[in-house]
Short mmCIF file of C-alpha atoms and ligand atoms in Angstrom, two decimals:
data_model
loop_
_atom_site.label_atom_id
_atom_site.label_comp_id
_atom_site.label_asym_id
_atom_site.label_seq_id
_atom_site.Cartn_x
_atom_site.Cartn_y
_atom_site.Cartn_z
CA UNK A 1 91.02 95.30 -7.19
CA UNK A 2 87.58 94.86 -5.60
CA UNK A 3 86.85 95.25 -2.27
CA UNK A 4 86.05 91.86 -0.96
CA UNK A 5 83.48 90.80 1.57
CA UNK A 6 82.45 87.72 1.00
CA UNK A 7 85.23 85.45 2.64
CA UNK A 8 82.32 83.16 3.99
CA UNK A 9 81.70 82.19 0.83
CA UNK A 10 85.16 81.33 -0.25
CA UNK A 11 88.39 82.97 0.60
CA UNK A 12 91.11 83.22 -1.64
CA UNK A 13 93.63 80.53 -1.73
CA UNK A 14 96.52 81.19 0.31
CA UNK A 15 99.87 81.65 -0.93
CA UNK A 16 101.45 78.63 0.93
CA UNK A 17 98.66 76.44 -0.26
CA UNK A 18 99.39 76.86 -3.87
CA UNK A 19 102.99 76.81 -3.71
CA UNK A 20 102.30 72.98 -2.30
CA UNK A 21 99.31 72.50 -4.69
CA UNK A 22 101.92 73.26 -7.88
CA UNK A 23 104.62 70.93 -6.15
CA UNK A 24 102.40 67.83 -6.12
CA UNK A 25 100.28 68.77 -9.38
CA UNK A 26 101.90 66.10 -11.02
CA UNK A 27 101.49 63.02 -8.31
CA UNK A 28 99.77 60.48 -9.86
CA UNK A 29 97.82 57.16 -8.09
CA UNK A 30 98.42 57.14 -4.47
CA UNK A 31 96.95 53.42 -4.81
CA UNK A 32 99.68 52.41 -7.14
CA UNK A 33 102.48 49.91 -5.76
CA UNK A 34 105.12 51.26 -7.97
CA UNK A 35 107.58 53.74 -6.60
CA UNK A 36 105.69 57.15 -7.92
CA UNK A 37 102.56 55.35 -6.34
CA UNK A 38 104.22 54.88 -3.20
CA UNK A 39 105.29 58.43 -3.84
CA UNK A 40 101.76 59.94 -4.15
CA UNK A 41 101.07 57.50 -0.77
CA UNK A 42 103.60 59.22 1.18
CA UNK A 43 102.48 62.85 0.38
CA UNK A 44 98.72 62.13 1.31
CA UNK A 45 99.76 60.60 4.14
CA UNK A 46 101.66 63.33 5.80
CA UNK A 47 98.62 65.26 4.76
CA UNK A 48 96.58 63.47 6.20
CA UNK A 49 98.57 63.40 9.48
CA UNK A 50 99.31 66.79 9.49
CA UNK A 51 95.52 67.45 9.61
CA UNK A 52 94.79 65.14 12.50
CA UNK A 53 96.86 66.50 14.33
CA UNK A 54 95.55 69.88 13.63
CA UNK A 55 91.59 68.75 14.09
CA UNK A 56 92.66 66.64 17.11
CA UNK A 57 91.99 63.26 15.71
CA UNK A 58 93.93 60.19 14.31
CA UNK A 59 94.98 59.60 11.13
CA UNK A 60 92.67 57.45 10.42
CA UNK A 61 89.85 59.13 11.23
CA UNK A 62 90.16 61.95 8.21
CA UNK A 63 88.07 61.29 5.17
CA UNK A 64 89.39 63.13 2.18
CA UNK A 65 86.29 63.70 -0.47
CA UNK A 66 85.78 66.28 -2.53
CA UNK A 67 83.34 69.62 -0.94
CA UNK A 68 81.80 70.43 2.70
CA UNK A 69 78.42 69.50 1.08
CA UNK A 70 80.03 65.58 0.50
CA UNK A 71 81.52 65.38 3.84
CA UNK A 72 77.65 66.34 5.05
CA UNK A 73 76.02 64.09 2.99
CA UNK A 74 78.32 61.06 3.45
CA UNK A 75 77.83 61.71 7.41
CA UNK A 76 74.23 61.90 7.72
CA UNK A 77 72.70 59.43 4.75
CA UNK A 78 75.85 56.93 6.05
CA UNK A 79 74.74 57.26 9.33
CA UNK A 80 71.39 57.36 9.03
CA UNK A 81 71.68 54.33 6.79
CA UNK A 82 73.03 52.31 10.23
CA UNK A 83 70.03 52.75 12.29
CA UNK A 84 67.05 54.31 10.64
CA UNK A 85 64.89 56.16 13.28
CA UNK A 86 64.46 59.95 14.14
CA UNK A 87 67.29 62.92 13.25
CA UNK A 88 67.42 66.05 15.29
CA UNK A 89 68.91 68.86 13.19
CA UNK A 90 68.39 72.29 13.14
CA UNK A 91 65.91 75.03 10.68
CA UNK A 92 69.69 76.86 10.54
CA UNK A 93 71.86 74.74 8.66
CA UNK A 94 73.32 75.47 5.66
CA UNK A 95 71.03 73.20 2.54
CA UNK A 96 74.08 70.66 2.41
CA UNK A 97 72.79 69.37 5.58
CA UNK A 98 69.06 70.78 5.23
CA UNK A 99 67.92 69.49 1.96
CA UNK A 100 69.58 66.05 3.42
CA UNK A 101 67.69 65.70 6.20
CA UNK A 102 64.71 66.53 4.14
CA UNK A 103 65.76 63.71 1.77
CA UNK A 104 65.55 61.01 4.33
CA UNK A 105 62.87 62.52 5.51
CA UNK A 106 61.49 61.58 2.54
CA UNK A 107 63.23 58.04 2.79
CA UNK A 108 61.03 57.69 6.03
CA UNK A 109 63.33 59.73 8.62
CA UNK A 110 61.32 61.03 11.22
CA UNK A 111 62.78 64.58 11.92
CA UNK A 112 62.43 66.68 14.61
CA UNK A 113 63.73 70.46 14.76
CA UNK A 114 65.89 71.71 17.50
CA UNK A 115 64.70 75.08 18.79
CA UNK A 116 66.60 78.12 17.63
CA UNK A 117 66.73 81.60 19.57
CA UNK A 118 65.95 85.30 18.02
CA UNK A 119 69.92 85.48 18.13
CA UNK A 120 70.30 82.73 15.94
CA UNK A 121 71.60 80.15 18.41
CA UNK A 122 70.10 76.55 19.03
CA UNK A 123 69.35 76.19 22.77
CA UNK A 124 66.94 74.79 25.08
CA UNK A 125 67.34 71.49 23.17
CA UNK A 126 67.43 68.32 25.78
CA UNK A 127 64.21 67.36 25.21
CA UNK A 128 64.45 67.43 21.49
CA UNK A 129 67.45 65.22 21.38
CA UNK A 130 66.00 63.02 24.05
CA UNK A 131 65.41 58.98 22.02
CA UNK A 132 66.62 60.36 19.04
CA UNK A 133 68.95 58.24 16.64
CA UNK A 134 71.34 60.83 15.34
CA UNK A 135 71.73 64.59 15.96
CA UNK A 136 72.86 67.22 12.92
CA UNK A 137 74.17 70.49 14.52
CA UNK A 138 76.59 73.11 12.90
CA UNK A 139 79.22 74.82 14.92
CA UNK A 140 78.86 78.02 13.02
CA UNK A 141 76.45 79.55 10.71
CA UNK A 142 77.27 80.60 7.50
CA UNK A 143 75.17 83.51 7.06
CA UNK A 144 75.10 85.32 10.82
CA UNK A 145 78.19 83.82 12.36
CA UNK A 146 76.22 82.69 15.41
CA UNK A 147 78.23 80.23 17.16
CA UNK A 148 76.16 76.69 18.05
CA UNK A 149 76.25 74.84 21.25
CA UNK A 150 77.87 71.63 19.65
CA UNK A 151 80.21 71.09 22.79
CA UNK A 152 76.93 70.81 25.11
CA UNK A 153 75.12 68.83 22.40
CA UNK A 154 78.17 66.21 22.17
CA UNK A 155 77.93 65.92 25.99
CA UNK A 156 73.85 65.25 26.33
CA UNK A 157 73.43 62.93 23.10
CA UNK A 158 74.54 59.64 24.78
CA UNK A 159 74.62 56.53 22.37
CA UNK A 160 73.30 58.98 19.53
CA UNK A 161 75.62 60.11 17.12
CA UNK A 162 76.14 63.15 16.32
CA UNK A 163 77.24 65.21 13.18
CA UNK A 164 78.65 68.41 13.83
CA UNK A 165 78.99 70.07 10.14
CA UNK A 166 82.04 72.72 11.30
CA UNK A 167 82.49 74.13 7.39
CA UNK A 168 82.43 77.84 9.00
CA UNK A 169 84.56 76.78 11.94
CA UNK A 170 87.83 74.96 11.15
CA UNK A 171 90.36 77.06 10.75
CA UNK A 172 88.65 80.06 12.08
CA UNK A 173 88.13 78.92 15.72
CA UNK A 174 90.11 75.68 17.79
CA UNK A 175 88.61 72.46 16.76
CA UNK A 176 89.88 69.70 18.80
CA UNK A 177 87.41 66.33 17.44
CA UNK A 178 88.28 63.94 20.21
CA UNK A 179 87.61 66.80 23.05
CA UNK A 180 84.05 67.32 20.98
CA UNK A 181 83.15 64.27 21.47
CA UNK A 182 81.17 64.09 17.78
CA UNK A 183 80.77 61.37 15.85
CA UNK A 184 81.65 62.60 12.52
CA UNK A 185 82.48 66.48 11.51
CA UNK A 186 82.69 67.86 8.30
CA UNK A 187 85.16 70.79 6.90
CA UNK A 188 86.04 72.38 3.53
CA UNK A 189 89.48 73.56 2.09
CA UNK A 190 88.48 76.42 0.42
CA UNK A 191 86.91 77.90 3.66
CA UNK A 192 90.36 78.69 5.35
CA UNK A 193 92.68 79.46 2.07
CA UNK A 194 92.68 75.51 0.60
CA UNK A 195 91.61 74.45 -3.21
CA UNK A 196 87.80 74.70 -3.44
CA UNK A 197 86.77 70.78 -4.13
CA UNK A 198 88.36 69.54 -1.32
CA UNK A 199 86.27 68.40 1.54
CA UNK A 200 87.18 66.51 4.82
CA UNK A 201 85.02 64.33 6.91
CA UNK A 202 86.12 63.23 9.48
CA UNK A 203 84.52 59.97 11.42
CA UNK A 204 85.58 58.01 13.90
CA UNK A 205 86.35 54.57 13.55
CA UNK A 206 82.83 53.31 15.72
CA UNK A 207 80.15 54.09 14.75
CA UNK A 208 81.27 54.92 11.26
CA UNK A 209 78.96 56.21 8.38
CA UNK A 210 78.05 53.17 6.24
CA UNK A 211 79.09 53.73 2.36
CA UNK A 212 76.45 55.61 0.23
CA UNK A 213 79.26 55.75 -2.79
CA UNK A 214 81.00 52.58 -3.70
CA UNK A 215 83.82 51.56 -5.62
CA UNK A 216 87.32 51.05 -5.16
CA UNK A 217 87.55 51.14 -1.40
CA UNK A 218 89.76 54.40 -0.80
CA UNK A 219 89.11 56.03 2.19
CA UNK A 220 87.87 53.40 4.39
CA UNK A 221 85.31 52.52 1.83
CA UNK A 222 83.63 55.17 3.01
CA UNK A 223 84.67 57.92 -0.37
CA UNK A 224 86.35 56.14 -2.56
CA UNK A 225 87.62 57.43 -5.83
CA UNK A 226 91.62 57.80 -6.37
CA UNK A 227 92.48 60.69 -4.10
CA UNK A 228 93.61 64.59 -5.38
CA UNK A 229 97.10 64.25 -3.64
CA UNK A 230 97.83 67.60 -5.02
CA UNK A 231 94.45 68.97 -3.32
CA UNK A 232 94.88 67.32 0.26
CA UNK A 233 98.97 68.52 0.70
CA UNK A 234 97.53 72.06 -0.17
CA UNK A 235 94.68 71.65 2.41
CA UNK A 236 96.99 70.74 5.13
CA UNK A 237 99.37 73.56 4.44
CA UNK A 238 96.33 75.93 4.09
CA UNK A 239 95.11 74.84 7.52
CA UNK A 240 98.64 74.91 8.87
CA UNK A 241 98.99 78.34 8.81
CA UNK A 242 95.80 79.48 9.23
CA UNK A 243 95.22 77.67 12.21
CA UNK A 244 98.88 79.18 12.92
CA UNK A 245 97.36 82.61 12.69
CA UNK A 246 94.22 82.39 14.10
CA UNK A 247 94.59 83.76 17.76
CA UNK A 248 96.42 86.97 16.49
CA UNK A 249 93.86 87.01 12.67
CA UNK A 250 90.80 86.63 15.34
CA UNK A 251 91.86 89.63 17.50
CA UNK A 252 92.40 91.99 14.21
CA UNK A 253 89.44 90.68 12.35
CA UNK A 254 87.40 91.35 15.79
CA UNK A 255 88.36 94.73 16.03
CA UNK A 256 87.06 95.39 12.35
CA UNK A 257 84.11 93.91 12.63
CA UNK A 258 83.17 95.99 15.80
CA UNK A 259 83.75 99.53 13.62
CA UNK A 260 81.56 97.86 10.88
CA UNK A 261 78.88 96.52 13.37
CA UNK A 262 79.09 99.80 14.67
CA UNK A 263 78.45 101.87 11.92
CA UNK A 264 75.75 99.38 10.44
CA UNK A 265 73.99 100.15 13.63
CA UNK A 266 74.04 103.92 13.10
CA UNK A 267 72.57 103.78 9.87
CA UNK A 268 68.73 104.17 11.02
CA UNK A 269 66.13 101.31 10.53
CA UNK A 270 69.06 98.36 10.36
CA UNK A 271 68.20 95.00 11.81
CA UNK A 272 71.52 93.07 12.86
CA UNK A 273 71.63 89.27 12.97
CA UNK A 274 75.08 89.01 13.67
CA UNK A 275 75.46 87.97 18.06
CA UNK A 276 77.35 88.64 20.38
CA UNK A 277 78.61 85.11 20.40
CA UNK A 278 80.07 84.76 16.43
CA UNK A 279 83.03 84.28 14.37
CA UNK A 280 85.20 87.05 14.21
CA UNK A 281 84.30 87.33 10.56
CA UNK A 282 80.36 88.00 9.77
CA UNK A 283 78.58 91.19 9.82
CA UNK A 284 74.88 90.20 8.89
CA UNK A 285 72.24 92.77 8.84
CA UNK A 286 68.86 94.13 6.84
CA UNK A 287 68.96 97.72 5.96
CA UNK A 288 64.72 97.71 6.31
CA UNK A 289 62.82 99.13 2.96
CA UNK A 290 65.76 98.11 0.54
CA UNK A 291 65.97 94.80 -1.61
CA UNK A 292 69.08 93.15 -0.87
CA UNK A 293 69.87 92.66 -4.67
CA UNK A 294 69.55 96.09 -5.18
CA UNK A 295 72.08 96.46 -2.63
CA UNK A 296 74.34 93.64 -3.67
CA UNK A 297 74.38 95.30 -7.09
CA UNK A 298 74.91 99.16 -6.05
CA UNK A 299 78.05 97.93 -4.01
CA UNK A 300 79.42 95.61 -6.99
CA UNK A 301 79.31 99.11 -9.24
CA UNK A 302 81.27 100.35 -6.89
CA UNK A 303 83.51 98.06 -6.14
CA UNK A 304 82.40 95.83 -2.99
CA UNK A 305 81.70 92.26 -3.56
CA UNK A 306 79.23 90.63 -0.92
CA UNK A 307 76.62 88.68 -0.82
CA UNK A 308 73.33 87.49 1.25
CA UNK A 309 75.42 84.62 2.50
CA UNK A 310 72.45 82.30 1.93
CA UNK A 311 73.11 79.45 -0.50
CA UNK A 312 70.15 78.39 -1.47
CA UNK A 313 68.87 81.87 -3.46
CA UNK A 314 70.65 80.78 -6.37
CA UNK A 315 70.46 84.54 -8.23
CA UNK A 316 66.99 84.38 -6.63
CA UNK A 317 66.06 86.79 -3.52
CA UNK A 318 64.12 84.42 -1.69
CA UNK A 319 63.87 85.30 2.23
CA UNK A 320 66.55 83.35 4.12
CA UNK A 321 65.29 80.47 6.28
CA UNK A 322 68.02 81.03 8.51
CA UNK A 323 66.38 84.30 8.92
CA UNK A 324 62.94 83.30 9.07
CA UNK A 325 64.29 80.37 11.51
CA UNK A 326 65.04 83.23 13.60
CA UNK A 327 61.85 85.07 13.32
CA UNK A 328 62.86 87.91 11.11
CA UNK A 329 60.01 89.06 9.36
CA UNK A 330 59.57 87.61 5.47
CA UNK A 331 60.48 91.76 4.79
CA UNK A 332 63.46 92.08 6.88
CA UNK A 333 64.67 88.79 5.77
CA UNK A 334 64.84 90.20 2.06
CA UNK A 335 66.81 93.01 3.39
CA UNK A 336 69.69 90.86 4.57
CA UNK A 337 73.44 90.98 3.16
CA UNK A 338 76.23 89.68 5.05
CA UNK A 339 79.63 91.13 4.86
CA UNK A 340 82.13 88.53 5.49
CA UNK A 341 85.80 89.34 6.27
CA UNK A 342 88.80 86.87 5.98
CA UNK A 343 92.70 86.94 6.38
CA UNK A 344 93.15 89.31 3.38
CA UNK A 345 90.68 91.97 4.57
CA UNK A 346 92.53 95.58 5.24
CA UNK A 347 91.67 97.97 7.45
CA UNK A 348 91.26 100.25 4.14
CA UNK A 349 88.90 97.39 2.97
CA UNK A 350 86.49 98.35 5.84
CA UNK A 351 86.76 102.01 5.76
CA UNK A 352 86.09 102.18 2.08
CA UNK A 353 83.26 99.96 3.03
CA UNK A 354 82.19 102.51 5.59
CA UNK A 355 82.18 105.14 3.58
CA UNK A 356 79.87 103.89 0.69
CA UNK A 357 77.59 102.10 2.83
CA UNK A 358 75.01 104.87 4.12
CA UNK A 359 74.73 106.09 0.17
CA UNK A 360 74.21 102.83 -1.26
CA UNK A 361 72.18 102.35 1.40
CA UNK A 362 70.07 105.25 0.69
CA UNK A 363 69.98 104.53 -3.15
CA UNK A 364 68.29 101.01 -2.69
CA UNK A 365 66.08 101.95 -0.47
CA UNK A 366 65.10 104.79 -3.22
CA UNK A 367 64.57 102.21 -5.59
CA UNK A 368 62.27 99.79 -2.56
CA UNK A 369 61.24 96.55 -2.45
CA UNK A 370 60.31 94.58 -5.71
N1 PLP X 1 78.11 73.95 5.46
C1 PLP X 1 78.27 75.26 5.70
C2 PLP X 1 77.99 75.79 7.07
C3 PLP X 1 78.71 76.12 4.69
O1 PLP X 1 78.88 77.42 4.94
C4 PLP X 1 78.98 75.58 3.41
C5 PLP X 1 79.39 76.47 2.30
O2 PLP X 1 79.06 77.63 2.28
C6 PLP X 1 78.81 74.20 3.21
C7 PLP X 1 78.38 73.42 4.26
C8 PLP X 1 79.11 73.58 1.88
O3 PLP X 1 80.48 73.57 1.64
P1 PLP X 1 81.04 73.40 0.14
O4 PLP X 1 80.86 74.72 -0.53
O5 PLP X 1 82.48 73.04 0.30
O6 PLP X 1 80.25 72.31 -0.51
#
């Protein structure tokens, strides 16, 4: 069995999540008014409630669709589609909510970007956000693990909405939407040990995204398509327990990223990007002078599966903008591979890690930059 570090990316689905998923493959059209219908009905609705009350919202308010990247996209083109104007957002997010704001900048969005510190963290934004008609923030990002200030953005964007896209987040740190404050928030199942094509959104009932799908009406009009019953009861039993977990997973996962942090930093010439202030998960660094598909490759011949954690390389090592964002240098940014650790990571995960790193290490940097 590999060695496997890249949890951020997806994380294997838990075991409760497919017991439920094989119990309900079979429901059938949740829309239908005959008894398996009404069937189907009754198992997305306790998953639906069992997820509000998890995320701190109503029933009502959770959007069932099908990947983080919907739930992003149906927030901010819905929302945007309400009121036009100017979108704060910042140079970190992940491309779901990126190459979105790009495309309505192209639809005549006027965008402005939210300052971002060395550590990765948007701050100093008041003024930004001041006028503006909607705000894009995530809580976590997916490549360092810096956690965002989406608590203090909720509480200075007045009548602006505001889109907190919490993919990294839920189910991994307390998420509580009516405390927040947001507007609209979007998840994915496959991020905490659910089905990958399952997204949430969640939005509140005022303002609410307008439609950019249409069809038959399903979820408040605002995804429909007949609903993956199946999908949605494993979600909610996937969040159940890891949200069940997560004080005593956070401490343990904590204390093994610290010994990898740790021994990252020893190796000389290392750049971390991971802060203080993260998700108990990420371990993002550049080992300076070695390509980071060069080390991606030495540590998948031996056994360690990882990645850059940036989605938009495609196969392609392409500096990170996250990175540059940050002001890593176009060099150091091509250096970068995140190690991401999740509820089945063992300590003897980490110290095998530990062991190979410094030789692989060595190795690509043998072999330099392209
Ligand atoms: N937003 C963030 C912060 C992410 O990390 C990801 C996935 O990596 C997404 C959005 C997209 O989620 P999905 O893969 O479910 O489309």
């Amino acid at each position: 069995m590999p060695h496997y570090f890249d949890h951020a990316a997806t994380t294997p689905m838990r075991e409760a999540a497919k017991r439920i998923w094989l119990e309900h493959a079979s429901a059938l059209n949740p829309g239908g008014q005959y008894a398996s219908g009404r069937k189907a009905r009754s198992v997305l609705d306790s998953a639906r409630e069992e997820i509000a009350t998890l995320l701190g919202c109503d029933p009502i308010e959770v959007i069932f669709c099908a990947s983080g990247t919907e739930a992003d996209n149906l927030a901010l083109q819905g929302l945007w589609r309400r009121s036009g104007g100017t979108i704060a957002a910042s140079g970190i997010e992940h491309p779901a909510v990126l190459e979105t704001v790009r495309g309505l900048e192209h639809q005549g969005a006027a965008v402005r970007w939210l300052p971002v510190s060395s550590k990765g963290e948007v701050h100093e934004f008041e003024s930004t956000i001041q006028g503006v008609d909607l705000i894009t923030c995530m809580w976590a990002n997916n490549e360092t693990g810096a956690l965002q200030p989406v608590q203090q953005i909720c509480d200075a964007a007045g009548d602006a909405p505001v889109h907190v896209d919490a993919v990294q987040a839920v189910g991994h740190v307390p998420v509580d939407f009516h405390a927040l404050g947001a507007t609209t928030l979007a998840a994915s199942a496959h991020k905490f040990g659910g089905p990958r094509g399952l997204g949430i959104l969640l939005a509140k009932r005022s303002p609410a995204p307008s439609p950019v799908l249409f069809g038959g009406g399903q979820e408040r009009g605002i995804r429909p398509g007949t609903n993956d019953v199946a999908a949605a009861a494993a979600t909610a039993a996937a969040l159940k327990e890891a949200v069940a977990e997560m004080e005593a997973e956070s401490q343990r996962l904590r204390s093994l990223q610290t010994r990898l942090l740790d021994v990252v930093a020893s190796i000389e010439n290392t750049q971390i990007h991971t802060p203080d202030h993260c998700l108990p998960g990420h371990v993002h660094a550049s080992f300076l002078g070695a390509e980071a598909d060069s080390l991606i490759m030495l540590l998948d011949s031996q056994g360690f599966e990882a990645s850059t954690g940036s989605a938009c390389s495609n196969g392609v090592n392409r500096a990170s903008e996250v990175l540059l964002s940050m002001g890593v240098p176009v060099a150091n940014a091509r250096s970068a591979i995140r190690f991401s650790l999740g509820y089945t990571t063992t300590t003897a995960d980490v110290e095998a890690l530990i062991r190979a790193l410094p030789d692989v290490v060595a190795r690509a940097r043998l072999a330099g930059m392209a």
